[in-house]
């Protein structure tokens, strides 16, 4: 009786909550609220991680204060979708265009920092999902930059066609290859799983007479249903993510590296909060715990 009543209450709640939920997740019901994992005292579920990454629709399209991260690397993205500008004397590299509707916002952030959007020579990205690379075609149109993509992500990129626009791919690279411009080299590391060609980019920067390793990590968030191929990819990718030399962890969503809290610390002066080697594997720890718990649950559910 009590159970039935609870279920009835939940059904009512679902009906009451229904419209609000449906406006933001029209096609996608979103990930479930289990399994739950606790990492460094924080509890996460697939749903809470997605909410943490994406925020509200407004968060996804509102510029976050553009700022210098470290060396020649700048943040030019929105509150929840990362975009980075890597500046050089011979032009710039843009990492993640995010949604196409954000490209003018990114252009404005680049200008606010005193750089020219039209000086972008390369457009690279972390992975072939619309919230990170939908804007590639428009950004290329506006700059004439080359779009460089990991081979394994090319099919998924080509399926992203905002307004019917073909997704440009000017150069296809493989794991370990790099992009060099004006003395800066970004090396591509395949960390597949979230997408087939999920790419972590590494570089080193100079600041205050010291050199720092920077990693633009690709999302390590596993899908709801983990196929044997994806399982193999993630097992490899977690090892790679942990082995990359890292002093400055960055991510395709700001929440993956606590950007908001670190940016707040910038105001106080003192040491650069983005230099944070002790947290380089924090996101891998969360995502691997979730991946293992998801696999367990999936295997337990099999007949
Ligand atoms: Zn994604």
PDB file of C-alpha atoms and ligand atoms in Angstrom:
ATOM      1  CA  UNK A   1       0.000   0.000   0.000  1.00  0.00           C
ATOM      2  CA  UNK A   2       2.729   2.427   1.045  1.00  0.00           C
ATOM      3  CA  UNK A   3       4.730   1.453  -2.036  1.00  0.00           C
ATOM      4  CA  UNK A   4       1.772   2.002  -4.277  1.00  0.00           C
ATOM      5  CA  UNK A   5       1.165   5.374  -2.753  1.00  0.00           C
ATOM      6  CA  UNK A   6       4.806   6.369  -3.258  1.00  0.00           C
ATOM      7  CA  UNK A   7       4.685   5.344  -6.885  1.00  0.00           C
ATOM      8  CA  UNK A   8       1.453   7.293  -7.298  1.00  0.00           C
ATOM      9  CA  UNK A   9       3.103  10.356  -5.734  1.00  0.00           C
ATOM     10  CA  UNK A  10       6.049  10.007  -8.101  1.00  0.00           C
ATOM     11  CA  UNK A  11       3.717   9.758 -11.070  1.00  0.00           C
ATOM     12  CA  UNK A  12       1.985  12.938  -9.984  1.00  0.00           C
ATOM     13  CA  UNK A  13       5.366  14.616  -9.527  1.00  0.00           C
ATOM     14  CA  UNK A  14       6.400  13.482 -13.011  1.00  0.00           C
ATOM     15  CA  UNK A  15       3.235  14.946 -14.481  1.00  0.00           C
ATOM     16  CA  UNK A  16       3.703  18.203 -12.585  1.00  0.00           C
ATOM     17  CA  UNK A  17       7.399  18.453 -13.494  1.00  0.00           C
ATOM     18  CA  UNK A  18       6.804  17.204 -17.009  1.00  0.00           C
ATOM     19  CA  UNK A  19       6.524  20.378 -19.074  1.00  0.00           C
ATOM     20  CA  UNK A  20       9.621  22.048 -17.573  1.00  0.00           C
ATOM     21  CA  UNK A  21      11.722  18.955 -18.091  1.00  0.00           C
ATOM     22  CA  UNK A  22      10.501  18.534 -21.642  1.00  0.00           C
ATOM     23  CA  UNK A  23      11.391  22.032 -22.765  1.00  0.00           C
ATOM     24  CA  UNK A  24      15.095  21.411 -22.076  1.00  0.00           C
ATOM     25  CA  UNK A  25      15.194  17.752 -23.064  1.00  0.00           C
ATOM     26  CA  UNK A  26      12.791  17.596 -25.962  1.00  0.00           C
ATOM     27  CA  UNK A  27      14.494  14.714 -27.770  1.00  0.00           C
ATOM     28  CA  UNK A  28      16.645  13.360 -24.987  1.00  0.00           C
ATOM     29  CA  UNK A  29      15.262  12.103 -21.682  1.00  0.00           C
ATOM     30  CA  UNK A  30      18.734  12.629 -20.155  1.00  0.00           C
ATOM     31  CA  UNK A  31      20.875  10.176 -18.242  1.00  0.00           C
ATOM     32  CA  UNK A  32      19.598   8.339 -15.156  1.00  0.00           C
ATOM     33  CA  UNK A  33      20.186   9.297 -11.545  1.00  0.00           C
ATOM     34  CA  UNK A  34      22.094   6.112 -10.840  1.00  0.00           C
ATOM     35  CA  UNK A  35      24.578   4.660 -10.237  1.00  0.00           C
ATOM     36  CA  UNK A  36      25.982   7.106  -7.709  1.00  0.00           C
ATOM     37  CA  UNK A  37      29.701   7.300  -6.993  1.00  0.00           C
ATOM     38  CA  UNK A  38      31.543   9.303  -4.342  1.00  0.00           C
ATOM     39  CA  UNK A  39      34.933  10.721  -5.257  1.00  0.00           C
ATOM     40  CA  UNK A  40      36.918  13.010  -2.909  1.00  0.00           C
ATOM     41  CA  UNK A  41      33.848  13.456  -0.754  1.00  0.00           C
ATOM     42  CA  UNK A  42      31.515  14.483  -3.594  1.00  0.00           C
ATOM     43  CA  UNK A  43      28.720  12.273  -4.868  1.00  0.00           C
ATOM     44  CA  UNK A  44      27.943  12.124  -8.578  1.00  0.00           C
ATOM     45  CA  UNK A  45      25.391  10.426 -10.806  1.00  0.00           C
ATOM     46  CA  UNK A  46      25.277  10.418 -14.626  1.00  0.00           C
ATOM     47  CA  UNK A  47      22.508  13.022 -14.412  1.00  0.00           C
ATOM     48  CA  UNK A  48      24.340  15.271 -11.964  1.00  0.00           C
ATOM     49  CA  UNK A  49      27.511  15.175 -14.078  1.00  0.00           C
ATOM     50  CA  UNK A  50      25.639  16.205 -17.213  1.00  0.00           C
ATOM     51  CA  UNK A  51      23.896  18.995 -15.296  1.00  0.00           C
ATOM     52  CA  UNK A  52      27.228  20.112 -13.845  1.00  0.00           C
ATOM     53  CA  UNK A  53      28.792  20.175 -17.338  1.00  0.00           C
ATOM     54  CA  UNK A  54      25.978  21.901 -19.214  1.00  0.00           C
ATOM     55  CA  UNK A  55      24.276  24.189 -16.692  1.00  0.00           C
ATOM     56  CA  UNK A  56      21.218  25.973 -18.065  1.00  0.00           C
ATOM     57  CA  UNK A  57      20.615  26.895 -21.714  1.00  0.00           C
ATOM     58  CA  UNK A  58      21.531  30.435 -20.663  1.00  0.00           C
ATOM     59  CA  UNK A  59      24.837  29.233 -19.161  1.00  0.00           C
ATOM     60  CA  UNK A  60      25.688  27.538 -22.449  1.00  0.00           C
ATOM     61  CA  UNK A  61      25.342  30.766 -24.437  1.00  0.00           C
ATOM     62  CA  UNK A  62      26.442  33.483 -22.005  1.00  0.00           C
ATOM     63  CA  UNK A  63      30.065  34.574 -22.281  1.00  0.00           C
ATOM     64  CA  UNK A  64      32.195  33.961 -19.220  1.00  0.00           C
ATOM     65  CA  UNK A  65      34.624  36.825 -18.519  1.00  0.00           C
ATOM     66  CA  UNK A  66      37.434  36.257 -21.025  1.00  0.00           C
ATOM     67  CA  UNK A  67      40.718  35.811 -19.172  1.00  0.00           C
ATOM     68  CA  UNK A  68      44.290  34.683 -19.422  1.00  0.00           C
ATOM     69  CA  UNK A  69      44.704  31.119 -18.176  1.00  0.00           C
ATOM     70  CA  UNK A  70      48.469  30.690 -18.359  1.00  0.00           C
ATOM     71  CA  UNK A  71      51.262  31.712 -20.739  1.00  0.00           C
ATOM     72  CA  UNK A  72      49.736  32.318 -24.177  1.00  0.00           C
ATOM     73  CA  UNK A  73      46.438  30.548 -23.389  1.00  0.00           C
ATOM     74  CA  UNK A  74      43.186  32.458 -22.890  1.00  0.00           C
ATOM     75  CA  UNK A  75      39.604  31.479 -22.048  1.00  0.00           C
ATOM     76  CA  UNK A  76      37.048  32.791 -24.551  1.00  0.00           C
ATOM     77  CA  UNK A  77      34.110  30.425 -23.974  1.00  0.00           C
ATOM     78  CA  UNK A  78      30.763  30.599 -22.220  1.00  0.00           C
ATOM     79  CA  UNK A  79      29.874  29.785 -18.599  1.00  0.00           C
ATOM     80  CA  UNK A  80      29.676  26.053 -19.326  1.00  0.00           C
ATOM     81  CA  UNK A  81      31.220  25.451 -22.769  1.00  0.00           C
ATOM     82  CA  UNK A  82      34.967  25.917 -23.012  1.00  0.00           C
ATOM     83  CA  UNK A  83      36.710  27.696 -25.837  1.00  0.00           C
ATOM     84  CA  UNK A  84      40.388  28.573 -25.641  1.00  0.00           C
ATOM     85  CA  UNK A  85      42.538  30.911 -27.689  1.00  0.00           C
ATOM     86  CA  UNK A  86      46.212  29.988 -28.003  1.00  0.00           C
ATOM     87  CA  UNK A  87      48.006  33.079 -29.227  1.00  0.00           C
ATOM     88  CA  UNK A  88      51.260  33.225 -31.180  1.00  0.00           C
ATOM     89  CA  UNK A  89      53.153  35.935 -33.074  1.00  0.00           C
ATOM     90  CA  UNK A  90      52.032  34.260 -36.323  1.00  0.00           C
ATOM     91  CA  UNK A  91      48.341  33.998 -35.596  1.00  0.00           C
ATOM     92  CA  UNK A  92      46.198  32.017 -33.204  1.00  0.00           C
ATOM     93  CA  UNK A  93      44.741  28.582 -32.596  1.00  0.00           C
ATOM     94  CA  UNK A  94      41.121  28.268 -31.439  1.00  0.00           C
ATOM     95  CA  UNK A  95      40.272  25.201 -29.362  1.00  0.00           C
ATOM     96  CA  UNK A  96      36.504  24.450 -29.510  1.00  0.00           C
ATOM     97  CA  UNK A  97      34.061  26.695 -31.328  1.00  0.00           C
ATOM     98  CA  UNK A  98      31.143  25.318 -29.256  1.00  0.00           C
ATOM     99  CA  UNK A  99      27.623  25.875 -30.657  1.00  0.00           C
ATOM    100  CA  UNK A 100      27.407  27.861 -33.876  1.00  0.00           C
ATOM    101  CA  UNK A 101      25.284  30.519 -32.131  1.00  0.00           C
ATOM    102  CA  UNK A 102      28.200  31.110 -29.727  1.00  0.00           C
ATOM    103  CA  UNK A 103      30.750  31.995 -32.418  1.00  0.00           C
ATOM    104  CA  UNK A 104      29.971  35.756 -32.379  1.00  0.00           C
ATOM    105  CA  UNK A 105      30.196  35.631 -28.566  1.00  0.00           C
ATOM    106  CA  UNK A 106      33.625  33.985 -28.802  1.00  0.00           C
ATOM    107  CA  UNK A 107      34.682  36.567 -31.391  1.00  0.00           C
ATOM    108  CA  UNK A 108      33.723  39.312 -28.957  1.00  0.00           C
ATOM    109  CA  UNK A 109      35.666  37.693 -26.110  1.00  0.00           C
ATOM    110  CA  UNK A 110      38.736  37.399 -28.354  1.00  0.00           C
ATOM    111  CA  UNK A 111      38.444  41.109 -29.191  1.00  0.00           C
ATOM    112  CA  UNK A 112      37.997  42.032 -25.521  1.00  0.00           C
ATOM    113  CA  UNK A 113      41.352  40.420 -24.814  1.00  0.00           C
ATOM    114  CA  UNK A 114      42.940  42.573 -27.514  1.00  0.00           C
ATOM    115  CA  UNK A 115      43.280  39.871 -30.183  1.00  0.00           C
ATOM    116  CA  UNK A 116      41.762  39.581 -33.633  1.00  0.00           C
ATOM    117  CA  UNK A 117      39.390  36.747 -34.447  1.00  0.00           C
ATOM    118  CA  UNK A 118      40.523  37.029 -38.080  1.00  0.00           C
ATOM    119  CA  UNK A 119      44.085  36.111 -36.971  1.00  0.00           C
ATOM    120  CA  UNK A 120      42.952  32.565 -36.099  1.00  0.00           C
ATOM    121  CA  UNK A 121      44.849  30.164 -38.377  1.00  0.00           C
ATOM    122  CA  UNK A 122      43.794  26.806 -36.930  1.00  0.00           C
ATOM    123  CA  UNK A 123      40.535  25.549 -35.472  1.00  0.00           C
ATOM    124  CA  UNK A 124      40.845  22.392 -33.405  1.00  0.00           C
ATOM    125  CA  UNK A 125      38.483  20.711 -30.994  1.00  0.00           C
ATOM    126  CA  UNK A 126      38.194  18.142 -28.247  1.00  0.00           C
ATOM    127  CA  UNK A 127      35.389  16.042 -29.659  1.00  0.00           C
ATOM    128  CA  UNK A 128      32.725  15.752 -32.327  1.00  0.00           C
ATOM    129  CA  UNK A 129      29.649  16.826 -30.388  1.00  0.00           C
ATOM    130  CA  UNK A 130      27.636  19.901 -31.295  1.00  0.00           C
ATOM    131  CA  UNK A 131      28.237  21.697 -27.998  1.00  0.00           C
ATOM    132  CA  UNK A 132      31.981  21.723 -28.748  1.00  0.00           C
ATOM    133  CA  UNK A 133      32.393  21.831 -32.522  1.00  0.00           C
ATOM    134  CA  UNK A 134      29.143  22.896 -34.175  1.00  0.00           C
ATOM    135  CA  UNK A 135      30.621  26.341 -34.815  1.00  0.00           C
ATOM    136  CA  UNK A 136      33.585  25.112 -36.886  1.00  0.00           C
ATOM    137  CA  UNK A 137      32.050  25.922 -40.276  1.00  0.00           C
ATOM    138  CA  UNK A 138      31.050  29.470 -39.297  1.00  0.00           C
ATOM    139  CA  UNK A 139      34.370  30.172 -37.548  1.00  0.00           C
ATOM    140  CA  UNK A 140      36.216  28.943 -40.636  1.00  0.00           C
ATOM    141  CA  UNK A 141      34.076  31.169 -42.860  1.00  0.00           C
ATOM    142  CA  UNK A 142      34.926  34.167 -40.678  1.00  0.00           C
ATOM    143  CA  UNK A 143      38.677  33.485 -40.428  1.00  0.00           C
ATOM    144  CA  UNK A 144      39.805  31.264 -43.306  1.00  0.00           C
ATOM    145  CA  UNK A 145      41.459  29.063 -40.663  1.00  0.00           C
ATOM    146  CA  UNK A 146      42.178  25.390 -41.248  1.00  0.00           C
ATOM    147  CA  UNK A 147      40.015  22.917 -39.362  1.00  0.00           C
ATOM    148  CA  UNK A 148      42.169  20.063 -38.050  1.00  0.00           C
ATOM    149  CA  UNK A 149      40.459  16.884 -36.875  1.00  0.00           C
ATOM    150  CA  UNK A 150      41.388  13.491 -35.416  1.00  0.00           C
ATOM    151  CA  UNK A 151      40.706  10.803 -38.031  1.00  0.00           C
ATOM    152  CA  UNK A 152      38.408   8.778 -35.759  1.00  0.00           C
ATOM    153  CA  UNK A 153      36.140  11.809 -35.197  1.00  0.00           C
ATOM    154  CA  UNK A 154      35.803  12.812 -38.850  1.00  0.00           C
ATOM    155  CA  UNK A 155      32.578  10.855 -39.575  1.00  0.00           C
ATOM    156  CA  UNK A 156      30.875  12.288 -36.476  1.00  0.00           C
ATOM    157  CA  UNK A 157      32.099  15.792 -37.336  1.00  0.00           C
ATOM    158  CA  UNK A 158      30.757  15.522 -40.852  1.00  0.00           C
ATOM    159  CA  UNK A 159      27.364  14.650 -39.406  1.00  0.00           C
ATOM    160  CA  UNK A 160      27.269  18.045 -37.646  1.00  0.00           C
ATOM    161  CA  UNK A 161      25.690  20.372 -40.198  1.00  0.00           C
ATOM    162  CA  UNK A 162      24.166  23.497 -38.679  1.00  0.00           C
ATOM    163  CA  UNK A 163      21.709  24.978 -41.169  1.00  0.00           C
ATOM    164  CA  UNK A 164      22.789  22.326 -43.667  1.00  0.00           C
ATOM    165  CA  UNK A 165      26.368  23.656 -43.798  1.00  0.00           C
ATOM    166  CA  UNK A 166      29.008  21.040 -44.591  1.00  0.00           C
ATOM    167  CA  UNK A 167      31.395  20.502 -41.710  1.00  0.00           C
ATOM    168  CA  UNK A 168      34.834  21.513 -42.953  1.00  0.00           C
ATOM    169  CA  UNK A 169      37.842  19.277 -42.318  1.00  0.00           C
ATOM    170  CA  UNK A 170      41.019  20.663 -43.877  1.00  0.00           C
ATOM    171  CA  UNK A 171      43.510  18.358 -42.276  1.00  0.00           C
ATOM    172  CA  UNK A 172      43.089  14.911 -40.753  1.00  0.00           C
ATOM    173  CA  UNK A 173      45.526  13.891 -38.037  1.00  0.00           C
ATOM    174  CA  UNK A 174      46.317  10.686 -36.161  1.00  0.00           C
ATOM    175  CA  UNK A 175      47.137  10.015 -32.526  1.00  0.00           C
ATOM    176  CA  UNK A 176      50.437  11.707 -31.611  1.00  0.00           C
ATOM    177  CA  UNK A 177      50.443  14.183 -34.491  1.00  0.00           C
ATOM    178  CA  UNK A 178      50.527  17.900 -33.845  1.00  0.00           C
ATOM    179  CA  UNK A 179      49.666  21.412 -34.941  1.00  0.00           C
ATOM    180  CA  UNK A 180      52.447  24.013 -34.874  1.00  0.00           C
ATOM    181  CA  UNK A 181      52.122  27.773 -35.267  1.00  0.00           C
ATOM    182  CA  UNK A 182      54.414  30.645 -34.299  1.00  0.00           C
ATOM    183  CA  UNK A 183      56.567  28.586 -31.947  1.00  0.00           C
ATOM    184  CA  UNK A 184      53.682  26.825 -30.191  1.00  0.00           C
ATOM    185  CA  UNK A 185      53.003  23.121 -30.735  1.00  0.00           C
ATOM    186  CA  UNK A 186      49.841  21.355 -29.679  1.00  0.00           C
ATOM    187  CA  UNK A 187      50.058  17.553 -29.658  1.00  0.00           C
ATOM    188  CA  UNK A 188      46.910  15.466 -30.195  1.00  0.00           C
ATOM    189  CA  UNK A 189      46.359  12.435 -27.974  1.00  0.00           C
ATOM    190  CA  UNK A 190      43.539  10.074 -28.811  1.00  0.00           C
ATOM    191  CA  UNK A 191      41.487   9.448 -25.650  1.00  0.00           C
ATOM    192  CA  UNK A 192      38.497   7.747 -27.250  1.00  0.00           C
ATOM    193  CA  UNK A 193      35.325   6.604 -25.537  1.00  0.00           C
ATOM    194  CA  UNK A 194      33.112   9.665 -25.224  1.00  0.00           C
ATOM    195  CA  UNK A 195      33.514   9.875 -29.010  1.00  0.00           C
ATOM    196  CA  UNK A 196      35.658   7.677 -31.268  1.00  0.00           C
ATOM    197  CA  UNK A 197      38.129  10.494 -31.838  1.00  0.00           C
ATOM    198  CA  UNK A 198      37.996  12.308 -28.485  1.00  0.00           C
ATOM    199  CA  UNK A 199      41.262  14.256 -28.409  1.00  0.00           C
ATOM    200  CA  UNK A 200      43.266  15.577 -25.484  1.00  0.00           C
ATOM    201  CA  UNK A 201      45.632  18.315 -26.652  1.00  0.00           C
ATOM    202  CA  UNK A 202      48.885  19.057 -24.828  1.00  0.00           C
ATOM    203  CA  UNK A 203      51.321  21.930 -25.028  1.00  0.00           C
ATOM    204  CA  UNK A 204      53.841  23.669 -22.839  1.00  0.00           C
ATOM    205  CA  UNK A 205      53.821  27.345 -21.951  1.00  0.00           C
ATOM    206  CA  UNK A 206      56.197  29.775 -20.303  1.00  0.00           C
ATOM    207  CA  UNK A 207      55.174  31.890 -17.364  1.00  0.00           C
ATOM    208  CA  UNK A 208      57.315  33.715 -14.817  1.00  0.00           C
ATOM    209  CA  UNK A 209      60.475  32.124 -16.201  1.00  0.00           C
ATOM    210  CA  UNK A 210      59.109  28.613 -15.788  1.00  0.00           C
ATOM    211  CA  UNK A 211      57.681  26.101 -18.186  1.00  0.00           C
ATOM    212  CA  UNK A 212      54.332  24.386 -17.552  1.00  0.00           C
ATOM    213  CA  UNK A 213      52.606  21.436 -19.203  1.00  0.00           C
ATOM    214  CA  UNK A 214      49.036  22.200 -20.183  1.00  0.00           C
ATOM    215  CA  UNK A 215      46.439  19.542 -20.998  1.00  0.00           C
ATOM    216  CA  UNK A 216      43.164  20.345 -22.756  1.00  0.00           C
ATOM    217  CA  UNK A 217      41.467  17.108 -21.676  1.00  0.00           C
ATOM    218  CA  UNK A 218      38.653  15.637 -23.707  1.00  0.00           C
ATOM    219  CA  UNK A 219      35.532  14.536 -21.860  1.00  0.00           C
ATOM    220  CA  UNK A 220      35.878  11.084 -20.302  1.00  0.00           C
ATOM    221  CA  UNK A 221      32.152  10.779 -19.596  1.00  0.00           C
ATOM    222  CA  UNK A 222      30.865   7.335 -20.544  1.00  0.00           C
ATOM    223  CA  UNK A 223      27.573   6.827 -22.368  1.00  0.00           C
ATOM    224  CA  UNK A 224      24.626   5.149 -20.661  1.00  0.00           C
ATOM    225  CA  UNK A 225      25.176   1.939 -22.577  1.00  0.00           C
ATOM    226  CA  UNK A 226      28.807   0.887 -22.812  1.00  0.00           C
ATOM    227  CA  UNK A 227      29.563  -1.358 -25.799  1.00  0.00           C
ATOM    228  CA  UNK A 228      32.581  -3.715 -25.676  1.00  0.00           C
ATOM    229  CA  UNK A 229      34.401  -1.413 -28.147  1.00  0.00           C
ATOM    230  CA  UNK A 230      33.760   1.648 -26.020  1.00  0.00           C
ATOM    231  CA  UNK A 231      34.820  -0.276 -22.905  1.00  0.00           C
ATOM    232  CA  UNK A 232      38.163  -1.068 -24.564  1.00  0.00           C
ATOM    233  CA  UNK A 233      38.563   2.548 -25.626  1.00  0.00           C
ATOM    234  CA  UNK A 234      37.931   3.884 -22.126  1.00  0.00           C
ATOM    235  CA  UNK A 235      40.277   1.362 -20.495  1.00  0.00           C
ATOM    236  CA  UNK A 236      43.035   2.716 -22.727  1.00  0.00           C
ATOM    237  CA  UNK A 237      41.976   6.360 -22.425  1.00  0.00           C
ATOM    238  CA  UNK A 238      41.947   6.518 -18.609  1.00  0.00           C
ATOM    239  CA  UNK A 239      45.557   5.284 -18.613  1.00  0.00           C
ATOM    240  CA  UNK A 240      46.548   7.866 -21.222  1.00  0.00           C
ATOM    241  CA  UNK A 241      44.738  10.700 -19.443  1.00  0.00           C
ATOM    242  CA  UNK A 242      46.610   9.856 -16.239  1.00  0.00           C
ATOM    243  CA  UNK A 243      49.980   9.600 -17.981  1.00  0.00           C
ATOM    244  CA  UNK A 244      50.020  12.959 -19.786  1.00  0.00           C
ATOM    245  CA  UNK A 245      52.528  15.368 -18.216  1.00  0.00           C
ATOM    246  CA  UNK A 246      50.325  18.001 -16.582  1.00  0.00           C
ATOM    247  CA  UNK A 247      50.648  21.145 -14.505  1.00  0.00           C
ATOM    248  CA  UNK A 248      47.565  22.952 -15.844  1.00  0.00           C
ATOM    249  CA  UNK A 249      44.437  20.786 -16.297  1.00  0.00           C
ATOM    250  CA  UNK A 250      41.777  22.227 -18.607  1.00  0.00           C
ATOM    251  CA  UNK A 251      38.617  20.648 -19.990  1.00  0.00           C
ATOM    252  CA  UNK A 252      35.944  20.970 -22.647  1.00  0.00           C
ATOM    253  CA  UNK A 253      33.515  22.015 -19.892  1.00  0.00           C
ATOM    254  CA  UNK A 254      34.758  24.525 -17.275  1.00  0.00           C
ATOM    255  CA  UNK A 255      33.327  22.395 -14.444  1.00  0.00           C
ATOM    256  CA  UNK A 256      35.855  19.677 -15.293  1.00  0.00           C
ATOM    257  CA  UNK A 257      38.643  21.878 -13.952  1.00  0.00           C
ATOM    258  CA  UNK A 258      36.736  24.086 -11.491  1.00  0.00           C
ATOM    259  CA  UNK A 259      37.170  27.153 -13.658  1.00  0.00           C
ATOM    260  CA  UNK A 260      34.659  29.305 -11.800  1.00  0.00           C
ATOM    261  CA  UNK A 261      36.351  28.812  -8.413  1.00  0.00           C
ATOM    262  CA  UNK A 262      39.834  29.244  -9.879  1.00  0.00           C
ATOM    263  CA  UNK A 263      38.841  32.364 -11.792  1.00  0.00           C
ATOM    264  CA  UNK A 264      37.463  33.859  -8.562  1.00  0.00           C
ATOM    265  CA  UNK A 265      40.892  33.297  -6.975  1.00  0.00           C
ATOM    266  CA  UNK A 266      42.570  35.258  -9.790  1.00  0.00           C
ATOM    267  CA  UNK A 267      41.213  38.483  -8.314  1.00  0.00           C
ATOM    268  CA  UNK A 268      43.229  37.973  -5.148  1.00  0.00           C
ATOM    269  CA  UNK A 269      46.558  38.060  -6.993  1.00  0.00           C
ATOM    270  CA  UNK A 270      49.120  35.519  -5.769  1.00  0.00           C
ATOM    271  CA  UNK A 271      49.934  32.223  -7.465  1.00  0.00           C
ATOM    272  CA  UNK A 272      48.142  31.355 -10.706  1.00  0.00           C
ATOM    273  CA  UNK A 273      45.234  29.118  -9.581  1.00  0.00           C
ATOM    274  CA  UNK A 274      45.118  27.373 -12.970  1.00  0.00           C
ATOM    275  CA  UNK A 275      48.534  25.851 -12.246  1.00  0.00           C
ATOM    276  CA  UNK A 276      47.099  22.961 -10.310  1.00  0.00           C
ATOM    277  CA  UNK A 277      49.074  19.744 -10.871  1.00  0.00           C
ATOM    278  CA  UNK A 278      47.494  18.007  -7.857  1.00  0.00           C
ATOM    279  CA  UNK A 279      44.086  18.136  -9.576  1.00  0.00           C
ATOM    280  CA  UNK A 280      45.207  16.935 -13.011  1.00  0.00           C
ATOM    281  CA  UNK A 281      43.560  13.528 -12.608  1.00  0.00           C
ATOM    282  CA  UNK A 282      40.545  14.705 -10.567  1.00  0.00           C
ATOM    283  CA  UNK A 283      38.162  14.523 -13.511  1.00  0.00           C
ATOM    284  CA  UNK A 284      39.537  11.147 -14.660  1.00  0.00           C
ATOM    285  CA  UNK A 285      38.963   9.862 -11.112  1.00  0.00           C
ATOM    286  CA  UNK A 286      35.300  10.897 -11.185  1.00  0.00           C
ATOM    287  CA  UNK A 287      34.656   9.602 -14.699  1.00  0.00           C
ATOM    288  CA  UNK A 288      36.485   6.318 -14.193  1.00  0.00           C
ATOM    289  CA  UNK A 289      34.562   5.635 -10.971  1.00  0.00           C
ATOM    290  CA  UNK A 290      31.330   6.329 -12.865  1.00  0.00           C
ATOM    291  CA  UNK A 291      32.443   4.193 -15.812  1.00  0.00           C
ATOM    292  CA  UNK A 292      33.274   1.222 -13.536  1.00  0.00           C
ATOM    293  CA  UNK A 293      29.980   1.589 -11.630  1.00  0.00           C
ATOM    294  CA  UNK A 294      28.072   1.827 -14.921  1.00  0.00           C
ATOM    295  CA  UNK A 295      29.754  -1.325 -16.230  1.00  0.00           C
ATOM    296  CA  UNK A 296      28.962  -3.193 -12.997  1.00  0.00           C
ATOM    297  CA  UNK A 297      25.329  -2.198 -13.211  1.00  0.00           C
ATOM    298  CA  UNK A 298      25.174  -3.070 -16.897  1.00  0.00           C
ATOM    299  CA  UNK A 299      26.709  -6.511 -16.310  1.00  0.00           C
ATOM    300  CA  UNK A 300      24.431  -7.124 -13.330  1.00  0.00           C
ATOM    301  CA  UNK A 301      21.391  -6.303 -15.463  1.00  0.00           C
ATOM    302  CA  UNK A 302      22.258  -8.848 -18.149  1.00  0.00           C
ATOM    303  CA  UNK A 303      20.110 -12.005 -18.074  1.00  0.00           C
TER     304      UNK A 303
HETATM  305 ZN1  LIG B   1      30.317  15.424 -25.589  1.00  0.00          ZN
END
